Tab-separated table of C-alpha atoms and ligand atoms in Angstrom:
chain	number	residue	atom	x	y	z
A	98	UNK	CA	23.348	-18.336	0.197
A	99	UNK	CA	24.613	-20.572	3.041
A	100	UNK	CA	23.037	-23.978	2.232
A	101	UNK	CA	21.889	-26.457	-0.764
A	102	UNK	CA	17.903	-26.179	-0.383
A	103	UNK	CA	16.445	-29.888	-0.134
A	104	UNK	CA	13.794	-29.934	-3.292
A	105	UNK	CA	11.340	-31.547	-0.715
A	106	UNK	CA	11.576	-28.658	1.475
A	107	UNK	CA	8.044	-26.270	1.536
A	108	UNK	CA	9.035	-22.747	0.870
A	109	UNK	CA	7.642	-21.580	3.988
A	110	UNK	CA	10.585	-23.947	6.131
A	111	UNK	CA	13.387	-22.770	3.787
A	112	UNK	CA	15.613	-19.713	4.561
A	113	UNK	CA	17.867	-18.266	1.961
A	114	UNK	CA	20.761	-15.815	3.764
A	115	UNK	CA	22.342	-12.441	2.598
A	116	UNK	CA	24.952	-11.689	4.694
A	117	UNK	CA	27.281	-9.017	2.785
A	118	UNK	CA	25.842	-5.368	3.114
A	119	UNK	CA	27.398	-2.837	1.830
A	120	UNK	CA	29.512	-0.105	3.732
A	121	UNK	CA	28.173	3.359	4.303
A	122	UNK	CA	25.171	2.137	2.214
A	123	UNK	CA	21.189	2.218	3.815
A	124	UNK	CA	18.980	-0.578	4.260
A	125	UNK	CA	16.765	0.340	1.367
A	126	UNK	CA	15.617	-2.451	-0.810
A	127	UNK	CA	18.347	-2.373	-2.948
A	128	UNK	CA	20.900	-5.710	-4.931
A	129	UNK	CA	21.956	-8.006	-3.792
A	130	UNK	CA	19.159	-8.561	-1.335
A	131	UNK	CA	16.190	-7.285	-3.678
A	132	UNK	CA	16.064	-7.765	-7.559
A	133	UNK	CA	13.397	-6.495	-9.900
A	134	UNK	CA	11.706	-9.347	-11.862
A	135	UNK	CA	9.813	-9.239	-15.153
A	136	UNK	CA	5.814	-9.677	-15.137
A	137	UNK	CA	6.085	-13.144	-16.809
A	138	UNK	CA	8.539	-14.196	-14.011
A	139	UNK	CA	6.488	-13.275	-11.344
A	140	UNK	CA	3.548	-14.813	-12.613
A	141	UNK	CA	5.252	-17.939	-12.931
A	142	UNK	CA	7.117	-17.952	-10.208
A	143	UNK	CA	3.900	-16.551	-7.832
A	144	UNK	CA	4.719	-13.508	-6.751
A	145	UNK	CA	1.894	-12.086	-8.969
A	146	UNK	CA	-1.369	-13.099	-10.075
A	147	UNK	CA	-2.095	-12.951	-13.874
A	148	UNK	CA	-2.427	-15.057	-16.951
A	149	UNK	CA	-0.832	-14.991	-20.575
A	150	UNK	CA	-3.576	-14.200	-23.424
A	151	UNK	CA	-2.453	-17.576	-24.552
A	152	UNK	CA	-1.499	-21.028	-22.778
A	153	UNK	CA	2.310	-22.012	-23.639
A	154	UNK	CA	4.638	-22.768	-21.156
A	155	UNK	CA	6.993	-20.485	-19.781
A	156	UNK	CA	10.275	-20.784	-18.115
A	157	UNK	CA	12.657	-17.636	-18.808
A	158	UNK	CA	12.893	-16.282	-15.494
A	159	UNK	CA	14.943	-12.527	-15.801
A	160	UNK	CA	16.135	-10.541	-12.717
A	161	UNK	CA	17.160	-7.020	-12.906
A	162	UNK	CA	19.380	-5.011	-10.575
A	163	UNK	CA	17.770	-2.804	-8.342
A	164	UNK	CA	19.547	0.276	-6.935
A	165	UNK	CA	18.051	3.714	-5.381
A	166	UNK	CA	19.785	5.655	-7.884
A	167	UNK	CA	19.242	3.230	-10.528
A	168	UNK	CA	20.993	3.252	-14.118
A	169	UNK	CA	24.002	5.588	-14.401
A	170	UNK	CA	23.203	5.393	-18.601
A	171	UNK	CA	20.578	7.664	-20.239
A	172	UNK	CA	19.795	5.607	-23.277
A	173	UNK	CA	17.235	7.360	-25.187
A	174	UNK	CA	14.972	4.637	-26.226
A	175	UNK	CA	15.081	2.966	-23.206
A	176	UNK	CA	12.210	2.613	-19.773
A	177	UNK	CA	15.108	2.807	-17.312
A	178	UNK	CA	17.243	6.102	-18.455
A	179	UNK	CA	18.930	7.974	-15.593
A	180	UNK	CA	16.438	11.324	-17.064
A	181	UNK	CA	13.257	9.369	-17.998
A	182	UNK	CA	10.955	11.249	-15.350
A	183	UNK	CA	9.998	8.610	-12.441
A	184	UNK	CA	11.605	7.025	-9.476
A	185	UNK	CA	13.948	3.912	-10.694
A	186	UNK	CA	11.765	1.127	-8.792
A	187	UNK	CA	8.105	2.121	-10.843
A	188	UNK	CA	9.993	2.525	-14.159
A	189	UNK	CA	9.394	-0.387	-16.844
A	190	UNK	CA	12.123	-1.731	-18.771
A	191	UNK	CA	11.280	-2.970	-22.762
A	192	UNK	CA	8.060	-2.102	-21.860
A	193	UNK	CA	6.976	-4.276	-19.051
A	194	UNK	CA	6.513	-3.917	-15.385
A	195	UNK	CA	9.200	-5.124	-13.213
A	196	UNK	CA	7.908	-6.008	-9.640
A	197	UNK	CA	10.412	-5.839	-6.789
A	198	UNK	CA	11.160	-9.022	-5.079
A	199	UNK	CA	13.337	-9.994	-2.260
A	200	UNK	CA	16.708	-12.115	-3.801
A	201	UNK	CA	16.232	-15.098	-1.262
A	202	UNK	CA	12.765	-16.230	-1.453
A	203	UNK	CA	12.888	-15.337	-5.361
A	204	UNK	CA	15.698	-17.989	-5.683
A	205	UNK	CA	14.151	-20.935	-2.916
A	206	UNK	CA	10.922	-20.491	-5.918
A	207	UNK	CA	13.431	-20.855	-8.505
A	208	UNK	CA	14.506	-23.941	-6.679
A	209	UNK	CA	11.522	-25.575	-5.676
A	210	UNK	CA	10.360	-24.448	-9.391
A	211	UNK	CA	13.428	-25.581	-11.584
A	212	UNK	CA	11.627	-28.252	-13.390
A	213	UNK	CA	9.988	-25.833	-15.208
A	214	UNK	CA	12.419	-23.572	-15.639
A	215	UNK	CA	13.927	-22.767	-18.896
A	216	UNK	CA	16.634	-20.156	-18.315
A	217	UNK	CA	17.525	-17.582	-15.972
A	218	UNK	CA	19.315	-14.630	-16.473
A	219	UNK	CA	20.322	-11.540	-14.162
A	220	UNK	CA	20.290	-7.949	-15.953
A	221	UNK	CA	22.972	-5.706	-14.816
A	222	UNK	CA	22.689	-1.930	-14.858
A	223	UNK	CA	25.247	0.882	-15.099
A	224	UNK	CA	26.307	1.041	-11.068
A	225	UNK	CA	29.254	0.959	-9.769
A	226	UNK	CA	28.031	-2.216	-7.528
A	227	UNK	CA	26.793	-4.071	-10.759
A	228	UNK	CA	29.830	-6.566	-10.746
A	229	UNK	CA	29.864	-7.489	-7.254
A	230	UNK	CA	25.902	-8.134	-6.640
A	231	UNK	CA	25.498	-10.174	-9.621
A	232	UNK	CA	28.397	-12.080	-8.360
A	233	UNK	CA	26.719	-12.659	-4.996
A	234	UNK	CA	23.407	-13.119	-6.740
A	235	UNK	CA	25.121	-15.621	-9.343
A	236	UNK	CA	26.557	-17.915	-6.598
A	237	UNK	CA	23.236	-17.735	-5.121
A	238	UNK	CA	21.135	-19.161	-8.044
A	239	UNK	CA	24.021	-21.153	-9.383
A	240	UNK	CA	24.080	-23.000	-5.616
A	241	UNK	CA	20.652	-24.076	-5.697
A	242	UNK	CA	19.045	-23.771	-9.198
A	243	UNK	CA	20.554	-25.806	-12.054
A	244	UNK	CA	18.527	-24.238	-14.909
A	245	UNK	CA	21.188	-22.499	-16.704
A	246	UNK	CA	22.100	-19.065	-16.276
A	247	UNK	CA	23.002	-16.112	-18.601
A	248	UNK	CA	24.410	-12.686	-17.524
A	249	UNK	CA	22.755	-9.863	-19.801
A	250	UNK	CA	26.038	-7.824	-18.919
A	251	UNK	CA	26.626	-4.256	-18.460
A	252	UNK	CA	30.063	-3.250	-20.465
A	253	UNK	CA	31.366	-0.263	-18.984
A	254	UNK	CA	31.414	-2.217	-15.360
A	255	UNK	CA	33.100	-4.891	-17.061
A	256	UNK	CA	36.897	-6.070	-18.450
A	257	UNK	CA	38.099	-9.811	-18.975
A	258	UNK	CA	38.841	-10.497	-15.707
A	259	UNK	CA	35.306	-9.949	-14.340
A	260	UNK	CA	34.325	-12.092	-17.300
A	261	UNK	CA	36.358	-14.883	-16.217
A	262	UNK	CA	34.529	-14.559	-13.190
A	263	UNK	CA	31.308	-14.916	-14.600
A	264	UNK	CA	32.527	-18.177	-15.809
A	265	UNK	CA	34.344	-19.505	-13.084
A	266	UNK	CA	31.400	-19.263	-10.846
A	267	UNK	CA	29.421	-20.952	-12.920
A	268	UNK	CA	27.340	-18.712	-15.494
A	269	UNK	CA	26.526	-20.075	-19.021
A	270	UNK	CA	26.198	-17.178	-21.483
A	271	UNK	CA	26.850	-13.832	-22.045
A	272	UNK	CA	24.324	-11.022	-23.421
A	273	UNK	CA	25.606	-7.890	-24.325
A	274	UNK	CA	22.659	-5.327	-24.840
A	275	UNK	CA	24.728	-3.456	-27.837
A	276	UNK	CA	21.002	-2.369	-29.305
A	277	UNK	CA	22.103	0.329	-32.102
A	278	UNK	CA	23.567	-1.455	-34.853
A	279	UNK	CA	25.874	1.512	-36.221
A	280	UNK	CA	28.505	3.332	-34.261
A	281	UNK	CA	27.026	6.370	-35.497
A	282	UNK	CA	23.679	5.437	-33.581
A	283	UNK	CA	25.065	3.793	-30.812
A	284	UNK	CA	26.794	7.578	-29.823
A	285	UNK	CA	23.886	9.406	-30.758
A	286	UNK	CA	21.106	7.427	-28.647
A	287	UNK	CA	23.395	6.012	-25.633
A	288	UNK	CA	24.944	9.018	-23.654
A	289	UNK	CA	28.096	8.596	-22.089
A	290	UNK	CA	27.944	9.127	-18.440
A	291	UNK	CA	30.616	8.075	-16.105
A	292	UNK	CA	29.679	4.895	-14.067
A	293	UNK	CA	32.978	3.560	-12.239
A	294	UNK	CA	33.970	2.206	-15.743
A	295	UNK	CA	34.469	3.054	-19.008
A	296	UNK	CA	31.694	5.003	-19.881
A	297	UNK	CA	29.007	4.009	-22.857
A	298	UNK	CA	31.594	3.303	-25.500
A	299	UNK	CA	30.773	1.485	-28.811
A	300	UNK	CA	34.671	0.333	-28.329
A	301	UNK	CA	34.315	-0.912	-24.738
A	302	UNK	CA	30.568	-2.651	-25.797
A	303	UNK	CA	32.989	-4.592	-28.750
A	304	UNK	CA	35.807	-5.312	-26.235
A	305	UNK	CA	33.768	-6.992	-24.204
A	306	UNK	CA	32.140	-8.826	-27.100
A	307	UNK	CA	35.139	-10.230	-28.234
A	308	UNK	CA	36.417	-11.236	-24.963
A	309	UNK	CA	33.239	-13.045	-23.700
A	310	UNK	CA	33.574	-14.792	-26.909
A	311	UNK	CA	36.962	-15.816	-26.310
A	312	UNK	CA	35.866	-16.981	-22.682
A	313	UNK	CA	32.853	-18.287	-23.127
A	314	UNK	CA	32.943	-19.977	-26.405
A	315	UNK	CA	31.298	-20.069	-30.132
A	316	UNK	CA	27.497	-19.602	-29.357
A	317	UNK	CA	27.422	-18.803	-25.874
A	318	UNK	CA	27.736	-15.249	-26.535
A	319	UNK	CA	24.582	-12.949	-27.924
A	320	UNK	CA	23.764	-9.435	-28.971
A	321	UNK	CA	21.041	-7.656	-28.342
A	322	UNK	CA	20.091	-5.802	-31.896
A	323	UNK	CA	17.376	-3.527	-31.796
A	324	UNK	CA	15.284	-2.631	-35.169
A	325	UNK	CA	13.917	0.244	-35.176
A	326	UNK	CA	16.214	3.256	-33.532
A	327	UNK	CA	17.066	4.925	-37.168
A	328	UNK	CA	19.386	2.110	-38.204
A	329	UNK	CA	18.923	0.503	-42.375
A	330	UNK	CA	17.959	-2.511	-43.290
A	331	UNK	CA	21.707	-2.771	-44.874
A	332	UNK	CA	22.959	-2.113	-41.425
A	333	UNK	CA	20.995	-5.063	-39.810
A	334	UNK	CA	21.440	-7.252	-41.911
A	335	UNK	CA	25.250	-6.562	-42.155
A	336	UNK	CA	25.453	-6.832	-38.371
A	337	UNK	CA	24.349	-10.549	-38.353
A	338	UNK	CA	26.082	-11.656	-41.097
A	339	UNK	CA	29.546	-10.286	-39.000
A	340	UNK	CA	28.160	-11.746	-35.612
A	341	UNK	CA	26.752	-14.993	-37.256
A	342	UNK	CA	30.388	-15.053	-38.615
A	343	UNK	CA	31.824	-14.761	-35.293
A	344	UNK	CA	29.889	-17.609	-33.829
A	345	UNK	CA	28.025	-14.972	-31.600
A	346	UNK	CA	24.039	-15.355	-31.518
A	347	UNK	CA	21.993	-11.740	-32.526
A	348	UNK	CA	18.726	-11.195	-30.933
A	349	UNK	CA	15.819	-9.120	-32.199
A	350	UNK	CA	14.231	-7.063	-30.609
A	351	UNK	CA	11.457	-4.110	-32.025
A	352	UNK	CA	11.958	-1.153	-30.743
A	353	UNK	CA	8.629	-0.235	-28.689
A	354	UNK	CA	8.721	3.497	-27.360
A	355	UNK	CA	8.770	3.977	-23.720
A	356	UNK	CA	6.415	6.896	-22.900
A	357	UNK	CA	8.268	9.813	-21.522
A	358	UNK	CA	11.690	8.664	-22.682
A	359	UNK	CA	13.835	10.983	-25.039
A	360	UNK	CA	12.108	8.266	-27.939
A	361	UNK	CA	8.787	8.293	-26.599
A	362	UNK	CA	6.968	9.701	-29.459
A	363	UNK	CA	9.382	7.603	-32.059
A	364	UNK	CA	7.037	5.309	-34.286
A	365	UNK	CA	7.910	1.229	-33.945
A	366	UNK	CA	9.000	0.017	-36.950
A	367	UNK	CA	6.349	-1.297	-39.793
A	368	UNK	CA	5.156	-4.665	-39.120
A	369	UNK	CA	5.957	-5.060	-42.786
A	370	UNK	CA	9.701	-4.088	-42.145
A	371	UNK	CA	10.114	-6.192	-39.085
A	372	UNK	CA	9.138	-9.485	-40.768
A	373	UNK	CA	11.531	-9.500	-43.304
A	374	UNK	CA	14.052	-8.149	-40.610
A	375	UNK	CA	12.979	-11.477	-38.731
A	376	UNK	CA	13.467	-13.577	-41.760
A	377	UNK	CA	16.819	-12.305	-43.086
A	378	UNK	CA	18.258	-12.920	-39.744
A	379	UNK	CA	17.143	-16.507	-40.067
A	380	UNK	CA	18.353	-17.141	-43.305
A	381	UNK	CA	22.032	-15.647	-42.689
A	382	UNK	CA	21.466	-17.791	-38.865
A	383	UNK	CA	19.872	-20.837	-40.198
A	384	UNK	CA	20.145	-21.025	-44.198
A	385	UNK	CA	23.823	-19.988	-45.361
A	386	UNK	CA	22.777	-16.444	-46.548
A	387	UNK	CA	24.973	-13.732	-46.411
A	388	UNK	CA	24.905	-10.229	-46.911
A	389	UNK	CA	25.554	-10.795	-50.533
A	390	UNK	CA	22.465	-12.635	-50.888
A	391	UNK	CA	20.203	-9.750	-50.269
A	392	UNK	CA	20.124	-6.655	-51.846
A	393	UNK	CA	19.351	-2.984	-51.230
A	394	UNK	CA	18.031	0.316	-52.375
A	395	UNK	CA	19.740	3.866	-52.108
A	396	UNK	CA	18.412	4.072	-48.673
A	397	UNK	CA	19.572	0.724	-47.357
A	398	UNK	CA	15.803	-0.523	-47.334
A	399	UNK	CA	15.485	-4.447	-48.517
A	400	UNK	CA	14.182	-4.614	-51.719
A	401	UNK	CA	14.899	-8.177	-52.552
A	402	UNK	CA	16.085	-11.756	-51.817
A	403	UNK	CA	18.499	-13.569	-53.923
A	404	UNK	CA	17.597	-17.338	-53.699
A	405	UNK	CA	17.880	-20.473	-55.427
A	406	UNK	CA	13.976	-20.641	-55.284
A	407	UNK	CA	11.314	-18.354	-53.923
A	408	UNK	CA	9.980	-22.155	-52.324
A	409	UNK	CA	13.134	-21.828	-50.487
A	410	UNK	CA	12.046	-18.438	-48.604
A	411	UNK	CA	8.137	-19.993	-48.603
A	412	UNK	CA	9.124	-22.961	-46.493
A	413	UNK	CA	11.401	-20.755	-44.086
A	414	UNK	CA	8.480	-18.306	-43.560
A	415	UNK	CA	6.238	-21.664	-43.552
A	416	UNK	CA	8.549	-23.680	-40.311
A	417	UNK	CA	7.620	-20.023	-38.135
A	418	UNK	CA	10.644	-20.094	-36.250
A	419	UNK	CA	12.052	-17.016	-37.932
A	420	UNK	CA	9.428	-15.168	-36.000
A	421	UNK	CA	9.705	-16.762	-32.599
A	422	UNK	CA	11.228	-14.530	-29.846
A	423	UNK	CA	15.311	-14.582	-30.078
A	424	UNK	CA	16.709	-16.088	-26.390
A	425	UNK	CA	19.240	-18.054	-24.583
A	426	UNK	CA	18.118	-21.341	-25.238
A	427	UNK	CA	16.785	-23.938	-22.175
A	428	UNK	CA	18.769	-26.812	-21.254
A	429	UNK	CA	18.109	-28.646	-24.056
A	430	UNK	CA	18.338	-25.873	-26.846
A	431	UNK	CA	14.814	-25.204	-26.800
A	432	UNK	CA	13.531	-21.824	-26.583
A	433	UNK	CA	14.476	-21.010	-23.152
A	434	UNK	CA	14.278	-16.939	-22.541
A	435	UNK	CA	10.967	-16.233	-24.360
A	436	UNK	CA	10.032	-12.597	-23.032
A	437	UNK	CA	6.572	-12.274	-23.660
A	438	UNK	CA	5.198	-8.764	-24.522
A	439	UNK	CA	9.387	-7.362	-24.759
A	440	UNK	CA	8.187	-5.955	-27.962
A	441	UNK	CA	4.467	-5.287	-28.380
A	442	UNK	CA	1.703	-4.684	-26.043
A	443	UNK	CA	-0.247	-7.387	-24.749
A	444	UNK	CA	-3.368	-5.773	-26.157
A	445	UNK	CA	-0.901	-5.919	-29.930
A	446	UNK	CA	-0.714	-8.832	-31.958
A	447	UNK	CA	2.783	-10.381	-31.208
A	448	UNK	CA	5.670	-9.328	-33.019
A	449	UNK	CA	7.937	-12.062	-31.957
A	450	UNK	CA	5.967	-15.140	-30.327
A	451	UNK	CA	7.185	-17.038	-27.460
A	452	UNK	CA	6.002	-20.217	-28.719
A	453	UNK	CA	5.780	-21.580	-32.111
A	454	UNK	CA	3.228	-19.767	-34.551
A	455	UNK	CA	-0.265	-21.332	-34.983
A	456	UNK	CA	-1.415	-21.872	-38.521
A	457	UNK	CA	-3.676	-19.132	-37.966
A	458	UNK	CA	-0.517	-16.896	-37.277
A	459	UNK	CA	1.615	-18.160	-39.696
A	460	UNK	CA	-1.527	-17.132	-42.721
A	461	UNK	CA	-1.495	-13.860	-40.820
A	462	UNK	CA	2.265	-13.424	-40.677
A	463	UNK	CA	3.096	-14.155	-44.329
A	464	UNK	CA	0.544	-11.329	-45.186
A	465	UNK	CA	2.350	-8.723	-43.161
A	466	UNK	CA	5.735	-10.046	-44.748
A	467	UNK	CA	4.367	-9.631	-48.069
A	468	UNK	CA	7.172	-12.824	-49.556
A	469	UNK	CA	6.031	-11.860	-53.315
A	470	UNK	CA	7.425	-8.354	-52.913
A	471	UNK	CA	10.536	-9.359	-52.102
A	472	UNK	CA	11.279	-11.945	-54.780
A	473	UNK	CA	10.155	-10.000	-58.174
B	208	LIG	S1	18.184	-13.483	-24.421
B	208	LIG	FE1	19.721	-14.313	-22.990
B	208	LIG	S2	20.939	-12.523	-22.384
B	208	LIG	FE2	19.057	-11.745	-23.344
B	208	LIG	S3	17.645	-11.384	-21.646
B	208	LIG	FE3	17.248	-13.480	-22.378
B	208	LIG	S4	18.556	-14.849	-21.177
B	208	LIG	FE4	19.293	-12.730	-20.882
């Protein structure tokens, strides 16, 4: 980017500059120049025609590194694995299409856009040019778009240094897509292929937890926690009690199987078992609880809530925030990266909702939580 776009200026007089390319490498549409959006982004930002099934604004714009040989990792739950069948630009990531956009126009939109922009974040891959395109990509947006920016990071291309970077030129918060909640998991689902870094390591994911935390500060850091890949309830639920203790944000997400990855034929999780996921993490987030609070059978299933009152857990199902989509929030903490379909199907009822829940959903999502269960 060689210029501050004037907000006045039409799109068609503006022109946004690449200049690095890199050496020995071909002029396929590859990052920094071209960047894979999600659906919701390019509807908003007009790339793509569509509409949501319902009205609420939208302003979580997420890019995702595009590279001919794609992701180095082979995560078995997930639409972008190096051995999913498919070449890397038609695959879908969490489920959704990613169009292909060029880098330049995509950020003169963003700019001529921002007002209704919420938050923007760039997705990195496992490639050995992860660090350096999201830097160019980072100055880019950071240059012209104010919205703020997160960097959904990829750890084994990644030590403090390159962190620091991240912050110095000007990126907000830190994602760290650490999915499985167990070590055990983690090394069973996320193979370990060589990338120009460390490798998928649960140690090198928690290195660079800590030290985004230590750079970025309490609460600009997040996890990504996945329910849903074999973990216990036990195990989520202790996860966001350490996290929440840390000052670090966890995110939900349900797992929803890719076809044709190694977890393709892998059931979601019970809509029954996902509520109460969503509401313990808002009670240990929002409420105080801690793991103590909540207790467990012999499998590590939730069996019950310890509260002061069961009104206490009725008026924390009752506010529907619990069951909002998990995201980076927009400039002025609201909701700002609300994903819509990350986790269900648009033809599904939402799992999470990108906008607060209706009365109408909130009757409908205290049935599939089933509250009375959980208190006897
Ligand atoms: S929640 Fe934050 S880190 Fe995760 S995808 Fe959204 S903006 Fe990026």
């Amino acid at each position: 980017m060689q210029t501050k776009l004037n907000p006045q200026t039409q799109l068609q007089d503006t022109k946004v500059v690449f200049t690095r390319t890199k050496p020995g490498r071909s002029t396929t549409k590859e990052s920094p120049e071209w960047v894979r959006i999600s659906a919701a982004s390019a509807i908003t930002l007009g790339f793509k025609s569509g509409r949501f099934a319902r009205e609420f604004d939208f302003g979580g714009i997420n890019l995702l590194l595009n590279y001919d040989d794609g992701c180095r990792s082979d995560c078995a739950y997930c639409g972008l694995a190096r051995t999913r069948p498919g070449d890397y630009e038609d695959k879908s990531f969490i489920r959704v299409e990613w169009p292909l956009v060029e880098t330049a126009p995509l950020v003169e939109r963003m700019h001529l856009l921002e007002s209704k922009l919420t938050r923007l974040c760039i997705s990195m891959v496992t490639n050995p040019y992860a660090f350096r395109d999201t830097c160019t990509i980072t100055d880019s947006i950071v240059q012209n778009v104010r919205t703020p920016l997160s960097i959904l990071v990829a750890p084994p291309t990644l030590n403090r240094t390159k962190l620091e970077e991240f912050k110095a030129r000007g990126v907000d918060m830190i994602g760290i897509g650490l999915d499985a909640v167990t070590e055990t998991l983690f090394r069973s689902l996320r193979t370990d292929v060589p990338a120009g870094g460390s490798g998928l390591s649960w140690t090198q994911y928690w290195k660079i937890v800590s030290e985004a935390r230590r750079i970025f500060g309490p609460w600009k850091v997040n996890c990504h926690t996945v329910v849903g890949l074999g973990e216990t309830d036990f195990d989520l639920v202790e996860m966001f009690d350490k996290l929440v203790g840390q000052e670090i944000f966890p995110y939900l997400f349900c797992f929803n199987p890719e076809p044709d990855s190694r977890m393709g034929a892998t059931p979601k999780a019970t809509i029954t078992r996902w509520r109460r996921i969503q509401l313990a993490k808002y009670l240990i987030e929002e409420k105080g609880y801690r793991v103590k609070d909540f207790m467990f059978d012999s499998d590590g299933s939730l069996t019950n809530i310890k509260t002061p009152s069961p009104n206490e857990l009725i008026a924390a199902a009752n506010d529907g925030i619990a069951f909002m989509t998990n995201g980076c929030p927009g400039p002025n903490g609201e909701p700002g990266c609300t994903r819509p379909y990350g986790s269900y199907k648009p033809s599904e009822s939402y799992r999470d909702y990108p906008f607060l829940p209706s009365t109408t959903d909130l009757q409908r999502i205290k049935l599939e939580l089933d509250l009375e269960g959980l208190t006897q």
